[in-house]
Coordinates of C-alpha atoms and ligand atoms in Angstrom, one line a residue:
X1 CA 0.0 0.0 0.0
X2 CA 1.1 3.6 -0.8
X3 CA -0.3 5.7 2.3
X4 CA 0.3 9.5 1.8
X5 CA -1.4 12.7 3.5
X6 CA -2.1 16.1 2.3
X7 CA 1.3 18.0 1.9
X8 CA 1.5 21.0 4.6
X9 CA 1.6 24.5 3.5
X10 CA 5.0 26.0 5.1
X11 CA 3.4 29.3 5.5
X12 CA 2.9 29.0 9.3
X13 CA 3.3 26.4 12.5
X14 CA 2.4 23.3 12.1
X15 CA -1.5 23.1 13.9
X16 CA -3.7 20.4 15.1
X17 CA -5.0 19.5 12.1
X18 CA -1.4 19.4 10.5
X19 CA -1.0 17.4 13.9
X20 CA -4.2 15.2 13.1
X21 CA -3.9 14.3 9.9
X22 CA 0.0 12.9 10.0
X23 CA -1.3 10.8 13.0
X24 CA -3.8 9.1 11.2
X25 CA -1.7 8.1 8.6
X26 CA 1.1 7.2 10.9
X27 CA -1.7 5.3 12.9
X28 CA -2.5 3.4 9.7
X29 CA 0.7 2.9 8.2
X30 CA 1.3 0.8 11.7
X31 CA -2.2 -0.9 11.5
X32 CA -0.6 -1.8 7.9
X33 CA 2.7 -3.5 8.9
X34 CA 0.6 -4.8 11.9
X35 CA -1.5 -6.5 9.2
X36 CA 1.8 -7.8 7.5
X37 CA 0.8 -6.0 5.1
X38 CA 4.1 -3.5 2.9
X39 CA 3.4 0.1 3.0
X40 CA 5.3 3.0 1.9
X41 CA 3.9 6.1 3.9
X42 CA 4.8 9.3 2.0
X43 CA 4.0 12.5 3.6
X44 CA 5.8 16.7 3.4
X45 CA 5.5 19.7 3.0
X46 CA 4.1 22.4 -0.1
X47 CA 6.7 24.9 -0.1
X48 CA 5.5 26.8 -3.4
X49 CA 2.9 29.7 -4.3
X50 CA 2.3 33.2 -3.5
X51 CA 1.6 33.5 0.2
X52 CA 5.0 31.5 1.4
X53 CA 6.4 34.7 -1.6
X54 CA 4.4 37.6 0.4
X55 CA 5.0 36.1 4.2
X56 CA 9.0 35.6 2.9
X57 CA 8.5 39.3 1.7
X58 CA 7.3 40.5 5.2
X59 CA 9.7 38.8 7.1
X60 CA 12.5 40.5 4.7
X61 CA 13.9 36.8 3.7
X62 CA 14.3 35.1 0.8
X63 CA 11.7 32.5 0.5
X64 CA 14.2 29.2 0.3
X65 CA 15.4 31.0 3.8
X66 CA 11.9 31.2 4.7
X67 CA 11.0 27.4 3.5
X68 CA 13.6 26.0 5.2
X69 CA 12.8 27.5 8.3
X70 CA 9.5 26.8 8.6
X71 CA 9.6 23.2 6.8
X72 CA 11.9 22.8 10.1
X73 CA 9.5 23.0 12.6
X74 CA 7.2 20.3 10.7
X75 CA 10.0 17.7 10.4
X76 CA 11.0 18.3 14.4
X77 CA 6.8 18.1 15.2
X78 CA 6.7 14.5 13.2
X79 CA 9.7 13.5 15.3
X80 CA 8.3 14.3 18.7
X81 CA 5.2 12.6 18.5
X82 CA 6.3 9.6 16.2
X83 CA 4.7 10.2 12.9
X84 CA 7.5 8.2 10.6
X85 CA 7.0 8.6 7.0
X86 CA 9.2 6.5 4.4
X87 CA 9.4 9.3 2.2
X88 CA 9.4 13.1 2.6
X89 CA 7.6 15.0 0.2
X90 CA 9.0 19.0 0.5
X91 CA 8.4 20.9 -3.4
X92 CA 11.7 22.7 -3.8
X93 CA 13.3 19.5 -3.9
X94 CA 14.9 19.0 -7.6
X95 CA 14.2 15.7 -8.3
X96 CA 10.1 16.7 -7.7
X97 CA 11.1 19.8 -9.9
X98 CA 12.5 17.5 -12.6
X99 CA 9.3 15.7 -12.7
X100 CA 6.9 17.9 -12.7
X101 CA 8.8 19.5 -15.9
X102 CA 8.7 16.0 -17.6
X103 CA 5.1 15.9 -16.9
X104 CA 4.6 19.3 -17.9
X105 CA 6.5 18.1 -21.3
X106 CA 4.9 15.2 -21.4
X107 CA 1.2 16.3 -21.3
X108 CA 2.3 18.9 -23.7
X109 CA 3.7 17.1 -26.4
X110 CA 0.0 15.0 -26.0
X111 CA -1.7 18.0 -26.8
X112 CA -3.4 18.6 -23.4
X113 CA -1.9 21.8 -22.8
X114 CA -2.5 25.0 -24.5
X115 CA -1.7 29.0 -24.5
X116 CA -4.9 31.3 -24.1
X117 CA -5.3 35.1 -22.8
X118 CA -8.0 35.6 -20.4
X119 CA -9.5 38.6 -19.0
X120 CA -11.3 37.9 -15.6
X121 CA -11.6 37.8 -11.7
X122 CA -9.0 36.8 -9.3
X123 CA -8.4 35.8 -6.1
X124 CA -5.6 36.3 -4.5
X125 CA -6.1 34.7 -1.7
X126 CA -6.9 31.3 -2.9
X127 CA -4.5 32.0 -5.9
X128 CA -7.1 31.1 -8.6
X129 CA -9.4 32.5 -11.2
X130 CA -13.2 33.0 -10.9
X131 CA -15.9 32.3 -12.4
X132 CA -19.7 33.3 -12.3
X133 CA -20.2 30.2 -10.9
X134 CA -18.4 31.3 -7.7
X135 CA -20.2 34.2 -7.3
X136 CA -22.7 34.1 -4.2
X137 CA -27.0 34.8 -4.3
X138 CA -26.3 38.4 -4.4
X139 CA -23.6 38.4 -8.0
X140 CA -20.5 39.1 -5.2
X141 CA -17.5 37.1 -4.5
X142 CA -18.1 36.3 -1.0
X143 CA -15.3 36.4 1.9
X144 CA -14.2 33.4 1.7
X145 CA -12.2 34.1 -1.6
X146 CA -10.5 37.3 0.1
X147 CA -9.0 40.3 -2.1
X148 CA -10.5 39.9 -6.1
X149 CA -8.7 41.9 -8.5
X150 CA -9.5 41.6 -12.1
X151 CA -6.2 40.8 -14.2
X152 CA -6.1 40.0 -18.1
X153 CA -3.0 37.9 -18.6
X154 CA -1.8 34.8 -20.9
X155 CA -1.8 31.2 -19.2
X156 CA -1.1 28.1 -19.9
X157 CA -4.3 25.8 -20.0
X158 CA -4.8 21.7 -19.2
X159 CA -7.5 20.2 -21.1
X160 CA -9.2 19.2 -17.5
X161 CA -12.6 18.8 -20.1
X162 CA -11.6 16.1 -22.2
X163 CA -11.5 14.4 -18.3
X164 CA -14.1 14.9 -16.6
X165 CA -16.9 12.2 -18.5
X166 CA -14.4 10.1 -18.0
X167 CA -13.6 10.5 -14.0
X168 CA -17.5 11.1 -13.4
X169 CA -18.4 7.3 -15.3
X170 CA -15.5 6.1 -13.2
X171 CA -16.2 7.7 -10.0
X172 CA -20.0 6.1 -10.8
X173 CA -18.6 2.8 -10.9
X174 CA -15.6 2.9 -8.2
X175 CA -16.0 3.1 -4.2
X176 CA -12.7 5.5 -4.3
X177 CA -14.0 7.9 -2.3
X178 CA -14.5 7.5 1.5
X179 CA -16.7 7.9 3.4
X180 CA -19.2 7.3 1.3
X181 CA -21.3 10.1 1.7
X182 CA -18.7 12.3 0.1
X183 CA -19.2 10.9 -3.2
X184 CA -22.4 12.9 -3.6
X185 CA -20.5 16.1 -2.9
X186 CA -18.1 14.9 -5.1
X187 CA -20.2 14.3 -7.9
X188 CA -22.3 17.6 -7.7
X189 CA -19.1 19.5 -7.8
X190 CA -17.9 17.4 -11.0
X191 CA -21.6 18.2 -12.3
X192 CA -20.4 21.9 -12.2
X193 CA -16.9 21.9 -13.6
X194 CA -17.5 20.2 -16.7
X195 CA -16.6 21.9 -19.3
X196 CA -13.8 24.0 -17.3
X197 CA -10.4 23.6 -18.2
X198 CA -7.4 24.3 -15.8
X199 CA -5.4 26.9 -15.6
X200 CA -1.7 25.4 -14.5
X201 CA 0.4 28.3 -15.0
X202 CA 1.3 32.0 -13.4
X203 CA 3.2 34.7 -15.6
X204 CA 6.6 35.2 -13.7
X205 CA 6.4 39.2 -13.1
X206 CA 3.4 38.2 -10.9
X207 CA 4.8 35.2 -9.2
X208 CA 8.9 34.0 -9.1
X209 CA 7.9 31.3 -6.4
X210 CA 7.0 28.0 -8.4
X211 CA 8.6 25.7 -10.7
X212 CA 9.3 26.9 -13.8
X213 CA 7.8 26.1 -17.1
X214 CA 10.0 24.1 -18.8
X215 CA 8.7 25.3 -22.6
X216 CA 8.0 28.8 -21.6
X217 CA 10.5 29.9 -18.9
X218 CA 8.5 33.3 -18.2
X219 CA 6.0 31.0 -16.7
X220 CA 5.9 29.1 -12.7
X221 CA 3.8 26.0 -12.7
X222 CA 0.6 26.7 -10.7
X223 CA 0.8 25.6 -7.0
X224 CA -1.4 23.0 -7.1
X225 CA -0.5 21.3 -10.2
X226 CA 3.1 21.2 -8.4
X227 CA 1.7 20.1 -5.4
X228 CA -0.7 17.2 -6.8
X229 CA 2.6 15.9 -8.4
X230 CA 4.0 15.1 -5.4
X231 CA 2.3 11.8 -4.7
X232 CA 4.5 10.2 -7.7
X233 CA 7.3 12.5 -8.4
X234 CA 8.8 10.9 -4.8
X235 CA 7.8 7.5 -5.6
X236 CA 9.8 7.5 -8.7
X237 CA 7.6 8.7 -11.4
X238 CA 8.9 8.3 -14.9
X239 CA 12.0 6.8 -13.1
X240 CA 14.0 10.0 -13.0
X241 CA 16.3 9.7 -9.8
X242 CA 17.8 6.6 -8.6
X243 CA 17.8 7.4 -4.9
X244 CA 13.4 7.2 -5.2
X245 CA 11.7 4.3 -4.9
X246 CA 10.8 2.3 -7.9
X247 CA 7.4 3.7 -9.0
X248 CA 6.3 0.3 -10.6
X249 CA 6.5 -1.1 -6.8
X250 CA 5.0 1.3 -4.9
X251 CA 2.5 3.1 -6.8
X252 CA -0.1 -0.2 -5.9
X253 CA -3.3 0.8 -3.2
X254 CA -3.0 4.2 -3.4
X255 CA -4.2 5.8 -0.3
X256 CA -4.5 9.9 -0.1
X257 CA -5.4 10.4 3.5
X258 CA -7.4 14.1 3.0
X259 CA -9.4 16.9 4.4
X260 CA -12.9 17.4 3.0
X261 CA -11.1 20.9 2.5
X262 CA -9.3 19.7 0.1
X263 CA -11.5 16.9 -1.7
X264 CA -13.2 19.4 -4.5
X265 CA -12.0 20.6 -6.7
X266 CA -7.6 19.8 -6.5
X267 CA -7.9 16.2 -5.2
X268 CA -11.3 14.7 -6.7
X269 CA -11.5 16.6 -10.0
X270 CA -7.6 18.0 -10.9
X271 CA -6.2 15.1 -9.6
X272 CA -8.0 12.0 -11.2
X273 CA -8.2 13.8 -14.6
X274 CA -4.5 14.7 -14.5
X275 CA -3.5 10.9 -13.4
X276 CA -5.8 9.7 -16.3
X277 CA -4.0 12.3 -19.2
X278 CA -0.7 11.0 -18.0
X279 CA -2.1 7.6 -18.7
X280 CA -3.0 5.8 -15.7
X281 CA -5.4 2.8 -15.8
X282 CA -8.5 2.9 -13.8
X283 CA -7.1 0.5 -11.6
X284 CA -4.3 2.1 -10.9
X285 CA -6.2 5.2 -10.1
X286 CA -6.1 6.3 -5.7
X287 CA -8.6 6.3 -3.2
X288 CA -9.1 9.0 -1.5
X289 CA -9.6 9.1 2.6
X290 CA -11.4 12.6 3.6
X291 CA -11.5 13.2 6.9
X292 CA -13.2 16.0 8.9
X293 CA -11.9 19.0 11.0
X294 CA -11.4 19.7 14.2
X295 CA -13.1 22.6 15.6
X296 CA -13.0 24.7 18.3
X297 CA -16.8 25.3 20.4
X298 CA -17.7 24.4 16.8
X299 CA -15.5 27.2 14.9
X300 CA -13.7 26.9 12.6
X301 CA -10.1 27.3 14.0
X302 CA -8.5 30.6 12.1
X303 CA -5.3 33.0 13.3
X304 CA -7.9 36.1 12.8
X305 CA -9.8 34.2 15.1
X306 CA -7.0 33.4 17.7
X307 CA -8.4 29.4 18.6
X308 CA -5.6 27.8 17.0
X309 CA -4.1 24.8 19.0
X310 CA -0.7 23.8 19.1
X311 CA 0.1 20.4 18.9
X312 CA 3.7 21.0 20.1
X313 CA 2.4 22.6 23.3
X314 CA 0.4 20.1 23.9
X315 CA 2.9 17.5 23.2
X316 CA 5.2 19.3 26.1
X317 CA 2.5 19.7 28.4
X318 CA 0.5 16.1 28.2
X319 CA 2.7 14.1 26.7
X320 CA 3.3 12.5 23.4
X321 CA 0.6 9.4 23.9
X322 CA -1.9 12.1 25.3
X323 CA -2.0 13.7 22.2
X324 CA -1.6 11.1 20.1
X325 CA -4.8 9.2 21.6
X326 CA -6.8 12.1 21.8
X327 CA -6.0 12.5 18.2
X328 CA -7.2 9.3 17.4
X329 CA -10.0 8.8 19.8
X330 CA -11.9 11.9 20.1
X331 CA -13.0 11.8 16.0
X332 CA -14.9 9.7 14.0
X333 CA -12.5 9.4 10.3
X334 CA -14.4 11.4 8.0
X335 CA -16.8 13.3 11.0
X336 CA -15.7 16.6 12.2
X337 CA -15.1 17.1 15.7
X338 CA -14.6 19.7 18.6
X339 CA -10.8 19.5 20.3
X340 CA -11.1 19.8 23.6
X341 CA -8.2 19.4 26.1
X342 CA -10.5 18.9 29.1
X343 CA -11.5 15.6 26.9
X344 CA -8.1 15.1 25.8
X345 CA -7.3 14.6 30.2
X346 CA -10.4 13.1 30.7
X347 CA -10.2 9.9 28.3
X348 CA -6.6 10.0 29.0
X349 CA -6.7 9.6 32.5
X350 CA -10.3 7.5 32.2
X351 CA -9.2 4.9 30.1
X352 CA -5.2 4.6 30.2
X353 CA -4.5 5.9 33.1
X354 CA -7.4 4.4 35.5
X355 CA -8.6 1.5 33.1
X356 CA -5.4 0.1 31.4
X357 CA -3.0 1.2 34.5
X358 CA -4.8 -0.5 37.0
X359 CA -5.3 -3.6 35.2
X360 CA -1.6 -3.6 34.0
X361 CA -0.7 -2.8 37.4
X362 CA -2.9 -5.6 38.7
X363 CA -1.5 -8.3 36.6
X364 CA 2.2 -7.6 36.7
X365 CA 1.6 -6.5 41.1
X366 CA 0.0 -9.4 42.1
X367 CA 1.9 -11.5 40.3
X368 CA 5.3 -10.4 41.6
X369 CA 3.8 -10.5 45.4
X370 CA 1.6 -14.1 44.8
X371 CA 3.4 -16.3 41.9
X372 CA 7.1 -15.1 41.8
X373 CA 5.9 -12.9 38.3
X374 CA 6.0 -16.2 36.9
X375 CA 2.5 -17.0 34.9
X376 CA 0.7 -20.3 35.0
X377 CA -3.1 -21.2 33.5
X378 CA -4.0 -23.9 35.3
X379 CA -7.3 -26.4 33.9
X380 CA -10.3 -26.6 34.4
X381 CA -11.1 -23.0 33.2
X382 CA -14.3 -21.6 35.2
X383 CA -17.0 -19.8 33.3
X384 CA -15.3 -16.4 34.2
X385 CA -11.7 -17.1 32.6
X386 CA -13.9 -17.9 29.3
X387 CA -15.7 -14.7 29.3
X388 CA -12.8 -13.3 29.8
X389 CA -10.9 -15.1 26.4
X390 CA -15.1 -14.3 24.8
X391 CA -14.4 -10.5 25.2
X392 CA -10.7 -10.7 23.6
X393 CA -12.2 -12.6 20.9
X394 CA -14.7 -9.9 20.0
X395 CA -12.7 -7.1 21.2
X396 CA -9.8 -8.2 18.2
X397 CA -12.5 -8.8 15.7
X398 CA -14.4 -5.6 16.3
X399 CA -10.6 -4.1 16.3
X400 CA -10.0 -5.4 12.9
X401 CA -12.8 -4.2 11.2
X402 CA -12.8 -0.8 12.3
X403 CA -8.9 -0.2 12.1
X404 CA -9.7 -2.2 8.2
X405 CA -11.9 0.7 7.9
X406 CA -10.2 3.4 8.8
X407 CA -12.2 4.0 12.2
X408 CA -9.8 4.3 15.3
X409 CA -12.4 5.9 17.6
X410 CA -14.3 2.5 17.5
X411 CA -10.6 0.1 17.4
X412 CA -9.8 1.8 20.4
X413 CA -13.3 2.0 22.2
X414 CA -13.0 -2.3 21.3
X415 CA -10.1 -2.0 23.2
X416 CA -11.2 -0.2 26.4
X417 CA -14.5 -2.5 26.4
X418 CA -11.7 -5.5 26.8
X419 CA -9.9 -3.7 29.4
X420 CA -13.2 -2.7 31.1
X421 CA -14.2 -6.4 31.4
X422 CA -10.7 -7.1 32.4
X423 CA -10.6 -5.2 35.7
X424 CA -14.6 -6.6 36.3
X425 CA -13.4 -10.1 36.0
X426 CA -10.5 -9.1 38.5
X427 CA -12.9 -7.4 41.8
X428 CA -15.0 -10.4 41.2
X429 CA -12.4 -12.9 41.4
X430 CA -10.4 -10.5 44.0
X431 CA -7.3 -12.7 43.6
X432 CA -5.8 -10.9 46.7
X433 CA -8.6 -12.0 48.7
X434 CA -8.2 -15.6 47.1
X435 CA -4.6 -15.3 47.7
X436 CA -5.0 -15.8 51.8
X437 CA -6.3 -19.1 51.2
X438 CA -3.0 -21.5 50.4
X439 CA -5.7 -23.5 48.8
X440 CA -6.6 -21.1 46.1
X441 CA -2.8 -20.9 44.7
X442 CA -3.6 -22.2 41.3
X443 CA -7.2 -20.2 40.6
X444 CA -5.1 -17.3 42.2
X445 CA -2.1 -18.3 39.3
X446 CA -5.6 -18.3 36.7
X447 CA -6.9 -15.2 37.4
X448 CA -3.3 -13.3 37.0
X449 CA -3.0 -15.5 33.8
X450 CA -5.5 -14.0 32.2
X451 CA -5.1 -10.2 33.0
X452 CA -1.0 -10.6 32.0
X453 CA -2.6 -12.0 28.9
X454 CA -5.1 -9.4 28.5
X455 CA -2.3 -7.1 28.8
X456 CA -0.3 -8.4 26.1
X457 CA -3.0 -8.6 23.7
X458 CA -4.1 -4.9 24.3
X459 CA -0.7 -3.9 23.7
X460 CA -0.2 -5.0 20.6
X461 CA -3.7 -3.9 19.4
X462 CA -2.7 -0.4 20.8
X463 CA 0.7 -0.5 19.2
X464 CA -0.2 1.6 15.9
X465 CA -1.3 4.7 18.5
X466 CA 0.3 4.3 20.8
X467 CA 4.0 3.0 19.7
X468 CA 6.0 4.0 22.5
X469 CA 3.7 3.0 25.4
X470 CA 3.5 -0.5 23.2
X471 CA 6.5 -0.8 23.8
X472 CA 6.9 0.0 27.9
X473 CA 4.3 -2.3 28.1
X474 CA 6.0 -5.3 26.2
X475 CA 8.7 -4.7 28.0
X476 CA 7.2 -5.7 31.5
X477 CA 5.7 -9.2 29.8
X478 CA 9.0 -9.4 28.4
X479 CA 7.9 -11.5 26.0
X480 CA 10.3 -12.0 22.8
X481 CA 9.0 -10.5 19.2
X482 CA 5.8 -9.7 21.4
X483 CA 5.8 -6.7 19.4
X484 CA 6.4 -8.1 16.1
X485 CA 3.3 -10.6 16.3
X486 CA 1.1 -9.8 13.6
X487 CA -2.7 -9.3 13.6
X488 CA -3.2 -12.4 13.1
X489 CA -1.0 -14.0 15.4
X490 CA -2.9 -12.6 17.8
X491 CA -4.7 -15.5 19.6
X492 CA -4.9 -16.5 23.1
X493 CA -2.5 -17.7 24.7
X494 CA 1.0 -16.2 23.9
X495 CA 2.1 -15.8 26.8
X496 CA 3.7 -19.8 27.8
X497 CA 3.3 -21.3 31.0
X498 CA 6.2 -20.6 33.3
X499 CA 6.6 -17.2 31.3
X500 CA 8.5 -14.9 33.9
X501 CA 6.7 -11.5 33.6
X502 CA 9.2 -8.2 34.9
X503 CA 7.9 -5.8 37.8
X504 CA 5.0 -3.1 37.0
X505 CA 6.2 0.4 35.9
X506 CA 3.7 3.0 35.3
X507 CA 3.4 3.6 31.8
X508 CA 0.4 6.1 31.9
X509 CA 0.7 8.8 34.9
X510 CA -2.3 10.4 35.9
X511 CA -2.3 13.9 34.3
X512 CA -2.9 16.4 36.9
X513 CA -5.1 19.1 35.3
X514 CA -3.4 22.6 36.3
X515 CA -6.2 25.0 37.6
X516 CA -6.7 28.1 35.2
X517 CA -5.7 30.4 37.9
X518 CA -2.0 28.5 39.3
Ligands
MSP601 N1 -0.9 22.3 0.7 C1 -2.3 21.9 0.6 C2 -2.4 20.4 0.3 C3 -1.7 19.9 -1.0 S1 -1.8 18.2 -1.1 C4 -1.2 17.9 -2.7 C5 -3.0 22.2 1.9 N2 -2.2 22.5 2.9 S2 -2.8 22.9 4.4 O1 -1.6 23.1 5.2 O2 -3.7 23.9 4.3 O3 -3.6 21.7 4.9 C6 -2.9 20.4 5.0 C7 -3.9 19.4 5.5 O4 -4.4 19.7 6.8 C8 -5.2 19.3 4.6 O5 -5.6 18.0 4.4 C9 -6.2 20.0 5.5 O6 -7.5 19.5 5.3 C10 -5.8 19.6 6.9 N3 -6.3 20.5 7.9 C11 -6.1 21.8 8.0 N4 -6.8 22.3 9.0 C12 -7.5 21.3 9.6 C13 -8.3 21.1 10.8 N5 -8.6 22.2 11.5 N6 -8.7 19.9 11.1 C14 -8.3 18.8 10.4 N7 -7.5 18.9 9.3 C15 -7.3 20.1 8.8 O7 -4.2 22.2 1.9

């Protein structure tokens, strides 16, 4: 599979949603490998276009000076809270410019190019032209397109209508878009563009920053043409650069992990019909995932506006798997959502620290002070032991199918639901009370059987969100290749009889929430 995300903007900080969307991959990418499954997880940043030129103008920099900088603080965010990417998509890098000037040739040389003046509305800040179609009830260009100025300039033009029957009978046909329901949003826009072509180019006096147009060098290649190239140009696309992957091998599943921002027109319309002038089977062509935003008190989070969260901030101040799970279990993929960091310490400390601490802490505690951490499952099993292997059971298989579908909230609420029953099963067998009876010594050597178990399971399951707490937890089993069990290894009963199991460390402190006023 060849997972990817939207490529950043490096005209700011990285945000939560920047924050959000790398996770999900990330979280996937893991669910991936976890399935034994080979992914190459492609993610970066889109360096290009005029408002990096105007902020790199403000700040009195150049804008490579100004790239660089800000690219920075993306690669150092994906390193603090563990989003790892095979390959790193940033635009100014040659080898993407060499491609997207062979594409540019290519497509040229088919005759789906072509020179035309136009005289019309522009926005600046969406960097695009306007059409009556964008106008709102009242004939205006509404807000949300910013300054309009009317320019009358030469462009370069791809043939996006010799397309668009094409990718609306194959969108008709193919479940490429998910959720679902986006399809209908999808189509309606399609319904409006046909007929539209694109126009890929910006004359140099009024833009410098963009790749140049190989045939007509006082063009720059429209940001979003550049951009959308990204998804092959660093998989090895037309084979240009040995140090890329080869494109044959990893262009297979195509996954574009999205915001419904983002889905019409560039990514649902530009993006299909450009794959399918450059030739690209139906088969070959990418699914899109569209995910939703997160909000704040149901705003949409905006500088002007002041709400923006920082996910490094929060990183610092709640910790890396915090963040991570909040990320992953406060959303439904594809549903917006509002973030919340009284949430983000509430299921935090609710169902890691509390749930999955104190049943880890059970396990590995009681079986230090009763059985000399060595486990044992003695027979006959009582009805209780089997509920407790019942609720793994469905816990993995409801785990499966949501992670299969993209759904962490629910993988993760499979997970807790485990853990819940876990720590039931434990008051009512209260295995310390059993333990003052030298009678009991086996049930007692049970009951801790099945919670150590428990906790090796869950570890694993949670070992796409939550890599580095995966692996504090494997670490007290101390089970061999624990972590390298895939999904479908995962069956009751890794854990051998005899199995020496290390002493409890907390691997999920209790976040203290810090009054407003301290
Ligand atoms: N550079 C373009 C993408 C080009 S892809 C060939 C872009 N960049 S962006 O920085 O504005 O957004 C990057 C991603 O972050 C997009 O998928 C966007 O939907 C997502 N998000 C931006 N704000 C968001 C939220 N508040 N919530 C969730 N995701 C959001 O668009």
């Amino acid at each position: 599979m060849l997972l990817t995300t939207a490529i950043d903007y490096t005209n700011g900080s990285p945000h939560i949603g920047h924050a959000y969307e790398k996770v999900l991959a990330d979280v996937m990418a893991r669910y991936q490998r976890l399935r034994g499954n080979p992914v190459y997880f492609l993610t970066g940043v889109d360096q290009h276009g005029q408002k990096v030129e105007q902020t790199a103008a403000k700040e009195g920099v150049s804008p490579e000076a100004y790239v660089e900088k800000v690219t920075a603080r993306f690669t150092a965010l994906w390193e603090k809270i563990g989003v790892h990417y095979d390959g790193w998509a940033a635009t100014t890098d040659p080898r993407h410019k060499a491609c997207v000037q062979k594409i540019l040739t290519d497509l040229k040389d088919q005759g789906q190019l072509y020179k035309k003046a136009y005289n019309g509305f522009y926005s600046v800040r969406q960097e695009q032209f306007l059409t009556d179609r964008d106008r709102d009830a009242e004939g205006n260009f509404g807000p949300e397109w910013g300054e309009v100025v009317e320019i009358q300039e030469e462009n370069w033009y791809f043939k996006l209508s010799d397309h668009t029957a094409w990718l609306a009978d194959f969108l008709e046909k193919n479940d490429v878009i998910l959720p679902q329901f986006r399809k209908a949003e999808l189509m309606n826009a399609l319904s409006r563009n046909s007929g539209i072509d694109l126009c890929i180019s910006r004359p140099k006096e009024r833009l410098r920053w963009g790749i140049e147009f190989p045939f007509d060098p006082d063009y720059v290649t429209y940001v979003w043409f550049d951009a959308l190239i990204n998804y092959v140009s660093f998989v090895g696309y037309g084979g240009l650069d040995a140090s890329l992957p080869d494109f044959d091998a990893t262009w297979n599943d195509v996954v574009h992990v999205i915001g419904k921002d983002i889905m019409v027109p560039a990514h649902g319309i530009y993006w299909y019909c450009m794959l399918h002038a450059m030739g690209f089977r139906d088969e070959q062509m990418p699914t899109l995932l569209v995910h939703g935003w997160w909000n704040i008190r149901g705003e949409k989070m905006s500088k002007t506006l002041g709400n923006v969260v920082n996910p490094d901030q929060l990183a610092d101040t709640f910790g890396v798997d915090a963040l991570r799970y909040y990320l992953c279990r406060d959303i439904y993929t594809g549903k917006d959502s509002d973030f919340d960091v009284e949430r983000l310490v509430m299921l935090f400390n609710t169902e890691l620290a509390n749930n999955l601490g104190n049943l880890c802490n059970r396990a590995l505690n009681m079986s230090q002070r009763f059985t000399e951490g060595i486990l044992h499952c003695h027979l006959p099993l009582e009805e209780e032991d089997l509920g407790v292997q019942h609720s793994l059971v469905e816990s993995l298989n409801l785990y499966r199918e949501s992670m299969d579908q993209y759904d962490i909230a629910r993988a993760l609420e499979a997970i807790n639901r485990h853990v819940v029953n876990c720590n039931v099963y434990a008051e009512r067998m209260k295995p310390w009370e059993m333990n003052k009876n030298p009678e009991n010594k086996a049930r007692v050597a049970t009951v801790l059987y099945h919670l150590a178990e428990s906790v090796a399971l869950c570890a694993v399951m949670l070992s796409p969100v939550l890599p580095d707490a995966a692996v504090k937890l494997a670490a007290q089993i101390d089970l061999p290749g624990l972590l390298d069990k895939k999904l479908d290894e995962l069956v009751w009963g890794l854990l051998p009889n005899g199995h020496a199991i290390e002493k409890p460390q907390p691997v999920f402190p209790r976040i203290v929430p810090v009054a407003p006023d301290a």
